[in-house]
Amino acid sequence: MSTGWLLRRLFLVAYTVLVVSVLVFAITQVLPADAAVTLLGENATPEALAAVRDRLGLNDPIWLQYWHWLTAALTGDFGHSMRTGQPVAPMMLTALSRSLLLALLSILLMLAVAVPLGLWAALRQGKAADLVTGFISYIGVSLPEFVTATLLLIVLADWLQWLPATGYVPPGEDFWDSMAHLVLPVLTVSVIMVAHVSRMVRSETIDVLHSDYIRAARLKGLAPRSVLLRHVLRNALLPVITIVALDVGYLLGGIIVVEEIFALPGIGRQLIVAITARDLPAIQAGALVMAVTYAVASTLADIAYALLDRRIRYD
Amino acid sequence: MTAAPPASPVLAIENYSLDYTLRHGTARVLDGVNLAIGKGEVVGLVGESGSGKSSLAWAIMRHLPRNAVEASGRLSLGGLDLRGLDAKGLQAVRGKRIGMVFQDPSTALNPTLRLGEQVIEVLMRHRGLGRAEARDAAEAALAEVELRNPTALMRRYPHEASGGEKQRVVIATAFATAPELILFDEPTTALDVITGARILELFARLRERTGVAALYISHDLGLVSRVADRVSVLRQGRIVEEGAPEAVFLDPRHDYTRRLVAAVPRPHRRLVDDAAGGDTVLAANGLSVRYGRRRLFRPPPPPATKAVSLEVRAGEILGVVGESGSGKSSLARGLTGLAEFDGGIHATGRRLDHARQMDKAYRRAVQIVFQHPDSSLNPRMRIGDILARPLKLYGGALSDIPALLEQVRLPADYARKYPHQLSGGEKQRVAIARAFAARPSLVICDEITAALDVSVQAQVVELLLALRRQHGTAYLFITHDLNLIRQIAHRIAVMQQGELVDLRDAAAIDAPDAHPYTRALIAASPAPVG
């Protein structure tokens, strides 16, 4: 991995974000929402509307509006929410931090379960244990989030009363209470990811187990444990990195349902609120923040991949 | 060197039979095999693919597939019953008392582990060394197999080493624990001629130094006869002949052995006796093949062939030899328009400067057969459909398919089969039939026998010669097998690092004025015993 590659890669991230910013801005322009009407309400006088349009620069040519928006956005200023009047950027970043906390905990839990499970199933390929975990995984993959979430809610919060059903408490406020509130959303998200990642680990492990170099390692008389840990695991887990990076995208955009069910004010939920309120600055900021996070996550995955597999050379 | 079995053998295989359980019944892969290897003795085991020679190696290493059933027999290593070993006992034998060298060093080494690590782990496990001692011992082991700069090599990953270096690392690992027996499973098949020859020389020296006993498995009787003290010939799970290599090679008793011996290419036994003269079918003028597009800020990649000029005459067999990476296949890709080229090609009465100028007439006239029929035949198409394409394209009729198949000596009902139902040799015949469907004047054969057994290779070569007699087709025959090409080519072109370094009549290939590299190739491909 050369510095040249790293620079080009960062340039690509910036380029991606720029393209996304154009798209985001263009789409919000096409939306049937008049910012002035949104701000002042249906009953505003034409004079008042004209004055607001003038103040917001809505009469400027579109490229100029984009330019103003972009230059402000680069300094972290995405404007003020049309719903609350508060600056949009801090609002979205706070929401993002909650979603990232959920994502991080889910990924950690998922890896802790999916990797051993996948390995275990692979080593018992075709036996009962493998078939049972496979069957359960398919159920996990096919159940929609809201079903999993509801089931967990009913059992853990309603019947057993072990956990609070909904809501969010910042970790800084009361750490243990905060974690208790996160358990159900994290479990819900993990179930789905465990299902597909463990299948992935399983099939990669089976491929590696059948490779010539694993046979060679066994025929060198190495202990089964060191064959598994030194030779199999590393090669089988490499492709999983890519999947986890893709999952980050899913976690940021696709868990709106989970955030909604558990009343967790993450980025997905904020976006929904912004879209229903036609809160253009919030939509723009939310979409862009998600794009940046996704681009950064996949770049990190590529770097991790290159560090672990020396055959991959980016130059 | 005696042909008699040793009195107190290192390895004794007695009346060993092995079955594989298949969906419809069982298949016997080894049938009453008896084999003994004495101290310091090298026994060659020869057979075609499917003869059971690899199964015997896996049986000795106790690494049999799940559906294997051992029907009878004993396997003993210096009195130790291998079949009776439990998992723990087995780990103490594998890598310690029996080492193994595999066919393809590029797949036998873990791609994500440094080469040094892969030697060190064995030394720590079997010689009970600490990490630092094992590191020193591993370096010594690498020096022992004559690797230059072992210290640097230890830190490299497999993809950063050449095929020969990797095979030496594998050999060093096998020898490092001073085992009583080493199994060699086609250790030079995946290597270049010259690299393979050096590996064999190394093997001879290590053998002398360590006195290790070895089982040397190969499909190449010619090769085995040079390295082994005794040879056993395996056919369909049975040993049909054994004895001293000279005896087996010069005076084979069994029909099968006789066929194997006859199939071994011998440079001085010409299979083509006519002279090729006539018009030029195709001429390359300063042909340079380059891969990758030229990019804005980067220097262009170096050409894979550098300004190669040669011509093929009507009905001529022009051999192209050289090691992998010498540009042989790139030349084929350039001539067929699969790769962009600089320079010119003269054919079908005109000059071509770009691949895109190759029209239907050119493509009909110049056909190609690739090395791996598995990847050049579409697995989802029936043989008949595969042959129908060129027929439709170049004005043949579908009714020609049976005749085409018959030409390559395949039954007409093969048209309904899929490629995976055919053997390697049969698939290659289909690929040849596909090339001939266009009624070409030149067929480029790119290592078309490299993946085949020696005996199948002989049949394919014989087929090509018959087709040439029938149609007067010229061949550009690319191969790494100098002995083979000396049997059939009129002229031989030698390539090294993208350059054409020698081009001369096949009869004069070993003349004193030949290029040094040509002479090195000849030295690395000794004629078989007899």
Short mmCIF file of C-alpha atoms in Angstrom, two decimals, chain A residues 8 125 212-213 215-216 218-224 230-231 234-235 238 308-311 313 315, chain B residues 58 61 63 66 91 94-95 102 107-113 117-118 121-122 125-126 157 159 173:
data_model
loop_
_atom_site.label_atom_id
_atom_site.label_comp_id
_atom_site.label_asym_id
_atom_site.label_seq_id
_atom_site.Cartn_x
_atom_site.Cartn_y
_atom_site.Cartn_z
CA ARG A 8 -5.79 8.69 -4.56
CA GLN A 125 -19.95 -29.63 7.57
CA ASP A 212 -3.82 -27.38 -0.74
CA TYR A 213 -2.00 -25.32 1.84
CA ARG A 215 -3.66 -30.08 3.57
CA ALA A 216 0.05 -29.31 3.52
CA ARG A 218 -1.90 -30.92 8.32
CA LEU A 219 0.60 -33.22 6.62
CA LYS A 220 3.39 -31.28 8.29
CA GLY A 221 2.02 -32.76 11.51
CA LEU A 222 0.93 -29.45 13.04
CA ALA A 223 -1.55 -29.64 15.91
CA PRO A 224 -5.16 -29.21 14.74
CA ARG A 230 -2.70 -19.90 12.24
CA HIS A 231 -3.68 -21.21 8.84
CA ARG A 234 -6.87 -15.65 8.90
CA ASN A 235 -7.58 -16.70 5.33
CA LEU A 238 -10.40 -11.84 5.07
CA LEU A 308 -3.89 -8.50 6.43
CA ASP A 309 -3.36 -9.93 2.98
CA ARG A 310 0.01 -8.99 1.57
CA ARG A 311 -0.84 -10.30 -1.87
CA ARG A 313 -0.92 -4.41 -3.36
CA ASP A 315 -0.01 1.06 -6.03
CA TRP B 58 -2.62 -40.16 0.84
CA MET B 61 0.09 -40.03 5.00
CA HIS B 63 -5.06 -38.42 4.74
CA ARG B 66 -14.14 -39.69 4.00
CA GLN B 91 0.84 -35.98 14.20
CA ARG B 94 3.56 -36.58 9.69
CA GLY B 95 6.19 -33.98 9.02
CA PHE B 102 3.81 -31.38 -3.20
CA THR B 107 -0.77 -23.67 -3.62
CA ALA B 108 1.03 -25.74 -0.98
CA LEU B 109 2.19 -22.66 0.91
CA ASN B 110 -0.13 -20.48 2.96
CA PRO B 111 -0.42 -17.17 1.06
CA THR B 112 -0.82 -15.03 4.16
CA LEU B 113 2.09 -16.41 6.18
CA GLU B 117 7.15 -18.93 9.54
CA GLN B 118 6.07 -21.93 7.54
CA GLU B 121 6.42 -23.86 12.85
CA VAL B 122 7.50 -27.34 11.79
CA ARG B 125 6.62 -28.65 16.62
CA HIS B 126 8.82 -31.59 15.75
CA TYR B 157 5.44 -14.00 1.49
CA HIS B 159 3.77 -14.42 -3.79
CA THR B 173 10.60 -28.02 5.30
#
